[in-house]
PDB file of C-alpha atoms in Angstrom:
ATOM      1  CA  MET C   1     116.004  82.293 107.317  1.00  0.00           C
ATOM      2  CA  GLN C   2     114.447  80.942 110.517  1.00  0.00           C
ATOM      3  CA  GLN C   3     113.930  84.530 111.753  1.00  0.00           C
ATOM      4  CA  MET C   4     112.033  85.392 108.540  1.00  0.00           C
ATOM      5  CA  ARG C   5     109.760  82.354 108.965  1.00  0.00           C
ATOM      6  CA  THR C   6     109.101  83.306 112.581  1.00  0.00           C
ATOM      7  CA  PHE C   7     108.339  86.908 111.563  1.00  0.00           C
ATOM      8  CA  CYS C   8     105.910  85.771 108.839  1.00  0.00           C
ATOM      9  CA  LEU C   9     104.176  83.364 111.221  1.00  0.00           C
ATOM     10  CA  ILE C  10     103.747  86.030 113.926  1.00  0.00           C
ATOM     11  CA  PHE C  11     102.587  88.557 111.305  1.00  0.00           C
ATOM     12  CA  PHE C  12      99.891  86.242 109.918  1.00  0.00           C
ATOM     13  CA  VAL C  13      98.706  84.983 113.311  1.00  0.00           C
ATOM     14  CA  THR C  14      98.323  88.593 114.470  1.00  0.00           C
ATOM     15  CA  LEU C  15      96.390  89.558 111.356  1.00  0.00           C
ATOM     16  CA  LEU C  16      94.172  86.490 111.335  1.00  0.00           C
ATOM     17  CA  SER C  17      93.249  86.753 115.015  1.00  0.00           C
ATOM     18  CA  ASN C  18      91.248  89.993 114.767  1.00  0.00           C
ATOM     19  CA  VAL C  19      87.633  90.650 113.818  1.00  0.00           C
ATOM     20  CA  VAL C  20      86.660  92.348 110.579  1.00  0.00           C
ATOM     21  CA  PHE C  21      86.324  96.144 110.672  1.00  0.00           C
ATOM     22  CA  ALA C  22      86.236  97.885 107.309  1.00  0.00           C
ATOM     23  CA  ASP C  23      84.279 100.341 105.184  1.00  0.00           C
ATOM     24  CA  ILE C  24      83.427  97.690 102.617  1.00  0.00           C
ATOM     25  CA  ASP C  25      83.516  93.979 101.961  1.00  0.00           C
ATOM     26  CA  PHE C  26      86.081  93.994  99.163  1.00  0.00           C
ATOM     27  CA  THR C  27      85.402  90.314  98.400  1.00  0.00           C
ATOM     28  CA  GLN C  28      82.185  91.449  96.705  1.00  0.00           C
ATOM     29  CA  TYR C  29      84.326  93.178  94.049  1.00  0.00           C
ATOM     30  CA  SER C  30      85.541  90.132  92.148  1.00  0.00           C
ATOM     31  CA  LEU C  31      87.809  90.243  89.145  1.00  0.00           C
ATOM     32  CA  GLY C  32      85.866  89.530  85.955  1.00  0.00           C
ATOM     33  CA  MET C  33      82.875  91.722  86.878  1.00  0.00           C
ATOM     34  CA  SER C  34      81.351  93.895  84.159  1.00  0.00           C
ATOM     35  CA  PRO C  35      81.516  97.711  84.388  1.00  0.00           C
ATOM     36  CA  LYS C  36      77.761  97.780  85.080  1.00  0.00           C
ATOM     37  CA  GLN C  37      78.081  95.277  87.954  1.00  0.00           C
ATOM     38  CA  VAL C  38      80.978  97.229  89.482  1.00  0.00           C
ATOM     39  CA  GLN C  39      79.141 100.545  89.159  1.00  0.00           C
ATOM     40  CA  GLU C  40      75.981  99.161  90.790  1.00  0.00           C
ATOM     41  CA  LEU C  41      77.969  97.681  93.684  1.00  0.00           C
ATOM     42  CA  LEU C  42      79.887 100.934  94.246  1.00  0.00           C
ATOM     43  CA  ILE C  43      76.595 102.849  94.337  1.00  0.00           C
ATOM     44  CA  GLU C  44      75.155 100.309  96.789  1.00  0.00           C
ATOM     45  CA  ASP C  45      78.251 100.759  98.986  1.00  0.00           C
ATOM     46  CA  LYS C  46      77.728 104.570  98.838  1.00  0.00           C
ATOM     47  CA  PHE C  47      80.888 105.470  96.948  1.00  0.00           C
ATOM     48  CA  ILE C  48      81.284 108.794  95.136  1.00  0.00           C
ATOM     49  CA  PHE C  49      82.741 108.568  91.625  1.00  0.00           C
ATOM     50  CA  LEU C  50      85.726 110.675  90.610  1.00  0.00           C
ATOM     51  CA  ASN C  51      85.573 109.019  87.179  1.00  0.00           C
ATOM     52  CA  PHE C  52      83.978 106.010  85.532  1.00  0.00           C
ATOM     53  CA  SER C  53      84.454 104.909  81.929  1.00  0.00           C
ATOM     54  CA  ASP C  54      84.521 101.710  79.892  1.00  0.00           C
ATOM     55  CA  ASN C  55      88.266 101.430  80.669  1.00  0.00           C
ATOM     56  CA  LYS C  56      88.714 102.484  84.303  1.00  0.00           C
ATOM     57  CA  PHE C  57      87.168 104.020  87.404  1.00  0.00           C
ATOM     58  CA  THR C  58      88.058 105.775  90.648  1.00  0.00           C
ATOM     59  CA  ALA C  59      85.622 105.964  93.569  1.00  0.00           C
ATOM     60  CA  ARG C  60      85.890 107.264  97.148  1.00  0.00           C
ATOM     61  CA  LYS C  61      84.084 106.675 100.413  1.00  0.00           C
ATOM     62  CA  LYS C  62      83.858 108.692 103.644  1.00  0.00           C
ATOM     63  CA  VAL C  63      86.214 111.420 104.785  1.00  0.00           C
ATOM     64  CA  VAL C  64      89.063 110.678 107.160  1.00  0.00           C
ATOM     65  CA  ASN C  65      89.540 113.261 109.899  1.00  0.00           C
ATOM     66  CA  GLN C  66      93.253 113.889 109.815  1.00  0.00           C
ATOM     67  CA  GLN C  67      95.160 114.307 113.065  1.00  0.00           C
ATOM     68  CA  THR C  68      97.363 117.206 112.088  1.00  0.00           C
ATOM     69  CA  LYS C  69      98.511 120.462 113.577  1.00  0.00           C
ATOM     70  CA  PHE C  70      95.775 122.112 111.504  1.00  0.00           C
ATOM     71  CA  GLU C  71      92.174 122.294 112.695  1.00  0.00           C
ATOM     72  CA  ASN C  72      90.610 122.335 109.215  1.00  0.00           C
ATOM     73  CA  HIS C  73      89.580 118.767 108.361  1.00  0.00           C
ATOM     74  CA  GLY C  74      88.315 119.576 104.880  1.00  0.00           C
ATOM     75  CA  GLU C  75      85.976 122.528 105.282  1.00  0.00           C
ATOM     76  CA  GLY C  76      85.936 124.561 102.071  1.00  0.00           C
ATOM     77  CA  LYS C  77      88.043 122.054 100.129  1.00  0.00           C
ATOM     78  CA  GLU C  78      87.145 120.393  96.854  1.00  0.00           C
ATOM     79  CA  PHE C  79      86.062 116.771  97.237  1.00  0.00           C
ATOM     80  CA  THR C  80      89.107 115.627  95.250  1.00  0.00           C
ATOM     81  CA  GLU C  81      91.395 117.269  97.871  1.00  0.00           C
ATOM     82  CA  ILE C  82      89.863 115.542 100.904  1.00  0.00           C
ATOM     83  CA  LEU C  83      91.485 112.328 102.095  1.00  0.00           C
ATOM     84  CA  PRO C  84      88.989 109.435 101.859  1.00  0.00           C
ATOM     85  CA  SER C  85      88.786 106.503 104.247  1.00  0.00           C
ATOM     86  CA  THR C  86      88.732 104.205 101.201  1.00  0.00           C
ATOM     87  CA  GLU C  87      89.530 104.788  97.546  1.00  0.00           C
ATOM     88  CA  ILE C  88      89.048 102.120  94.894  1.00  0.00           C
ATOM     89  CA  LYS C  89      90.587 102.175  91.426  1.00  0.00           C
ATOM     90  CA  GLY C  90      89.833  99.608  88.777  1.00  0.00           C
ATOM     91  CA  VAL C  91      90.832  98.845  85.204  1.00  0.00           C
ATOM     92  CA  PHE C  92      88.602  97.035  82.717  1.00  0.00           C
ATOM     93  CA  CYS C  93      89.765  94.991  79.758  1.00  0.00           C
ATOM     94  CA  ASP C  94      87.333  93.515  77.241  1.00  0.00           C
ATOM     95  CA  LYS C  95      84.488  94.705  79.516  1.00  0.00           C
ATOM     96  CA  LYS C  96      85.799  92.770  82.525  1.00  0.00           C
ATOM     97  CA  LEU C  97      87.435  94.021  85.712  1.00  0.00           C
ATOM     98  CA  TYR C  98      90.979  92.698  85.613  1.00  0.00           C
ATOM     99  CA  ARG C  99      92.814  95.025  88.029  1.00  0.00           C
ATOM    100  CA  LEU C 100      91.500  96.400  91.321  1.00  0.00           C
ATOM    101  CA  THR C 101      93.437  98.586  93.762  1.00  0.00           C
ATOM    102  CA  ILE C 102      92.054  99.559  97.164  1.00  0.00           C
ATOM    103  CA  TYR C 103      93.574 102.277  99.376  1.00  0.00           C
ATOM    104  CA  SER C 104      92.380 102.382 102.999  1.00  0.00           C
ATOM    105  CA  TYR C 105      93.505 105.091 105.419  1.00  0.00           C
ATOM    106  CA  TYR C 106      93.528 104.547 109.171  1.00  0.00           C
ATOM    107  CA  MET C 107      94.281 106.637 112.206  1.00  0.00           C
ATOM    108  CA  LYS C 108      97.174 105.263 114.235  1.00  0.00           C
ATOM    109  CA  ASN C 109      94.946 102.661 115.831  1.00  0.00           C
ATOM    110  CA  MET C 110      96.514  99.255 115.271  1.00  0.00           C
ATOM    111  CA  GLU C 111      93.390  97.374 116.334  1.00  0.00           C
ATOM    112  CA  ASP C 112      91.285  98.995 113.605  1.00  0.00           C
ATOM    113  CA  LEU C 113      94.065  98.607 111.058  1.00  0.00           C
ATOM    114  CA  LEU C 114      94.655  94.930 111.739  1.00  0.00           C
ATOM    115  CA  SER C 115      90.995  94.107 112.190  1.00  0.00           C
ATOM    116  CA  GLY C 116      90.019  95.977 109.059  1.00  0.00           C
ATOM    117  CA  ARG C 117      92.275  93.880 106.890  1.00  0.00           C
ATOM    118  CA  LYS C 118      91.715  90.434 108.285  1.00  0.00           C
ATOM    119  CA  SER C 119      89.375  89.778 105.372  1.00  0.00           C
ATOM    120  CA  VAL C 120      92.120  90.132 102.752  1.00  0.00           C
ATOM    121  CA  TYR C 121      94.215  87.460 104.449  1.00  0.00           C
ATOM    122  CA  ALA C 122      91.162  85.231 104.887  1.00  0.00           C
ATOM    123  CA  TYR C 123      90.535  85.702 101.142  1.00  0.00           C
ATOM    124  CA  ILE C 124      94.117  84.672 100.317  1.00  0.00           C
ATOM    125  CA  ASN C 125      93.951  81.729 102.718  1.00  0.00           C
ATOM    126  CA  SER C 126      90.578  80.435 101.479  1.00  0.00           C
ATOM    127  CA  ASN C 127      91.829  80.622  97.880  1.00  0.00           C
ATOM    128  CA  LYS C 128      95.049  78.747  98.732  1.00  0.00           C
ATOM    129  CA  GLY C 129      97.265  81.725  97.948  1.00  0.00           C
ATOM    130  CA  ILE C 130     101.000  81.355  98.379  1.00  0.00           C
ATOM    131  CA  LEU C 131     103.520  84.024  99.311  1.00  0.00           C
ATOM    132  CA  GLU C 132     105.511  84.891  96.179  1.00  0.00           C
ATOM    133  CA  LYS C 133     107.767  87.610  97.564  1.00  0.00           C
ATOM    134  CA  ILE C 134     108.341  90.261 100.191  1.00  0.00           C
ATOM    135  CA  ASN C 135     109.241  93.753  98.969  1.00  0.00           C
ATOM    136  CA  ILE C 136     111.155  95.887 101.465  1.00  0.00           C
ATOM    137  CA  SER C 137     111.633  99.596 100.780  1.00  0.00           C
ATOM    138  CA  GLN C 138     115.222 100.408  99.854  1.00  0.00           C
ATOM    139  CA  ASN C 139     114.820 103.914 101.279  1.00  0.00           C
ATOM    140  CA  LYS C 140     116.154 103.801 104.860  1.00  0.00           C
ATOM    141  CA  ASP C 141     113.660 106.503 105.913  1.00  0.00           C
ATOM    142  CA  GLU C 142     110.629 104.477 104.751  1.00  0.00           C
ATOM    143  CA  PRO C 143     109.471 101.498 106.808  1.00  0.00           C
ATOM    144  CA  ASN C 144     107.266 100.210 103.965  1.00  0.00           C
ATOM    145  CA  VAL C 145     106.969  96.470 103.395  1.00  0.00           C
ATOM    146  CA  GLY C 146     104.920  94.848 100.647  1.00  0.00           C
ATOM    147  CA  LEU C 147     103.760  91.256 100.295  1.00  0.00           C
ATOM    148  CA  VAL C 148     102.837  89.597  96.998  1.00  0.00           C
ATOM    149  CA  PHE C 149     100.689  86.455  96.957  1.00  0.00           C
ATOM    150  CA  LEU C 150      99.716  84.225  94.028  1.00  0.00           C
ATOM    151  CA  ILE C 151      96.395  82.411  93.728  1.00  0.00           C
ATOM    152  CA  ASP C 152      96.235  79.703  91.052  1.00  0.00           C
ATOM    153  CA  ARG C 153      92.726  80.088  89.633  1.00  0.00           C
ATOM    154  CA  SER C 154      93.247  77.342  87.029  1.00  0.00           C
ATOM    155  CA  SER C 155      93.439  74.647  89.721  1.00  0.00           C
ATOM    156  CA  SER C 156      90.270  75.777  91.522  1.00  0.00           C
ATOM    157  CA  GLY C 157      87.881  74.176  89.024  1.00  0.00           C
ATOM    158  CA  SER C 158      85.934  77.405  88.497  1.00  0.00           C
ATOM    159  CA  SER C 159      85.347  79.189  85.197  1.00  0.00           C
ATOM    160  CA  VAL C 160      88.047  81.749  86.085  1.00  0.00           C
ATOM    161  CA  LYS C 161      91.563  80.712  85.082  1.00  0.00           C
ATOM    162  CA  GLY C 162      95.066  82.163  85.304  1.00  0.00           C
ATOM    163  CA  GLU C 163      97.081  83.484  88.228  1.00  0.00           C
ATOM    164  CA  GLU C 164      95.598  86.140  90.458  1.00  0.00           C
ATOM    165  CA  ARG C 165      98.286  88.316  92.001  1.00  0.00           C
ATOM    166  CA  VAL C 166      97.426  89.976  95.330  1.00  0.00           C
ATOM    167  CA  LYS C 167      99.700  92.785  96.584  1.00  0.00           C
ATOM    168  CA  ILE C 168      99.518  94.220 100.093  1.00  0.00           C
ATOM    169  CA  VAL C 169     101.460  97.269 101.307  1.00  0.00           C
ATOM    170  CA  LEU C 170     101.333  99.053 104.654  1.00  0.00           C
ATOM    171  CA  SER C 171     102.846 102.528 104.613  1.00  0.00           C
ATOM    172  CA  LYS C 172     102.746 106.006 106.087  1.00  0.00           C
ATOM    173  CA  PRO C 173     101.894 108.239 103.123  1.00  0.00           C
ATOM    174  CA  ASN C 174     103.296 111.488 104.527  1.00  0.00           C
ATOM    175  CA  LYS C 175     104.806 112.974 107.668  1.00  0.00           C
ATOM    176  CA  GLU C 176     102.135 115.649 108.160  1.00  0.00           C
ATOM    177  CA  THR C 177      99.422 113.226 109.301  1.00  0.00           C
ATOM    178  CA  ASP C 178      99.115 110.382 111.762  1.00  0.00           C
ATOM    179  CA  LEU C 179      97.420 108.237 109.131  1.00  0.00           C
ATOM    180  CA  LEU C 180      98.517 104.814 107.972  1.00  0.00           C
ATOM    181  CA  LEU C 181      97.785 103.583 104.447  1.00  0.00           C
ATOM    182  CA  MET C 182      96.973  99.984 103.601  1.00  0.00           C
ATOM    183  CA  LYS C 183      97.048  99.321  99.854  1.00  0.00           C
ATOM    184  CA  TYR C 184      95.681  96.159  98.252  1.00  0.00           C
ATOM    185  CA  GLY C 185      96.036  95.239  94.612  1.00  0.00           C
ATOM    186  CA  PHE C 186      94.311  92.390  92.798  1.00  0.00           C
ATOM    187  CA  GLU C 187      95.106  91.467  89.201  1.00  0.00           C
ATOM    188  CA  ASN C 188      94.499  88.514  86.890  1.00  0.00           C
ATOM    189  CA  LYS C 189      95.874  88.900  83.372  1.00  0.00           C
ATOM    190  CA  TRP C 190      93.677  86.015  82.217  1.00  0.00           C
ATOM    191  CA  PHE C 191      90.961  88.670  81.867  1.00  0.00           C
ATOM    192  CA  CYS C 192      93.292  90.802  79.734  1.00  0.00           C
ATOM    193  CA  PRO C 193      95.729  88.670  77.723  1.00  0.00           C
ATOM    194  CA  GLU C 194      98.572  90.652  76.194  1.00  0.00           C
TER     195      GLU C 194
END
């Protein structure tokens, strides 16, 4: 148990000690936004839409140059086949954003990776989020680890209530590239009661 506490402490100190380096400021995309607000912000941040409806959206930004044995980094490919630096998916319920998932791809540069995601931990920290659980991949060939944090919005005194769940996963999506994938999920069912 002491080893797990030490690991978590080292992990968070490392992440919180870097400067921000990211395609977007994800904190601008707050749960509860209307579809129109989300669409305008995505356009302002220069995203390309793969789809956008009253229920959900998918948008992409920039192309990642893959470090593979192949020289073709996307020439002649459809836009949907090119790996983006950032992809955002959202789900609306009752005309409010209640689920947001962000996928960010990085070259194997730990400084960029850690620096680029400092903001998500600062967001959790400033909102008094608590670690709910650690998910460790059961597949021995996958080094994936996921963290789930809870933010109690009801105690913050704002108009937003409920529990916001923040999920963070670092993984290597496939063996053909040297890319690392950082996935962030934000959800508050208060915006979409079942």
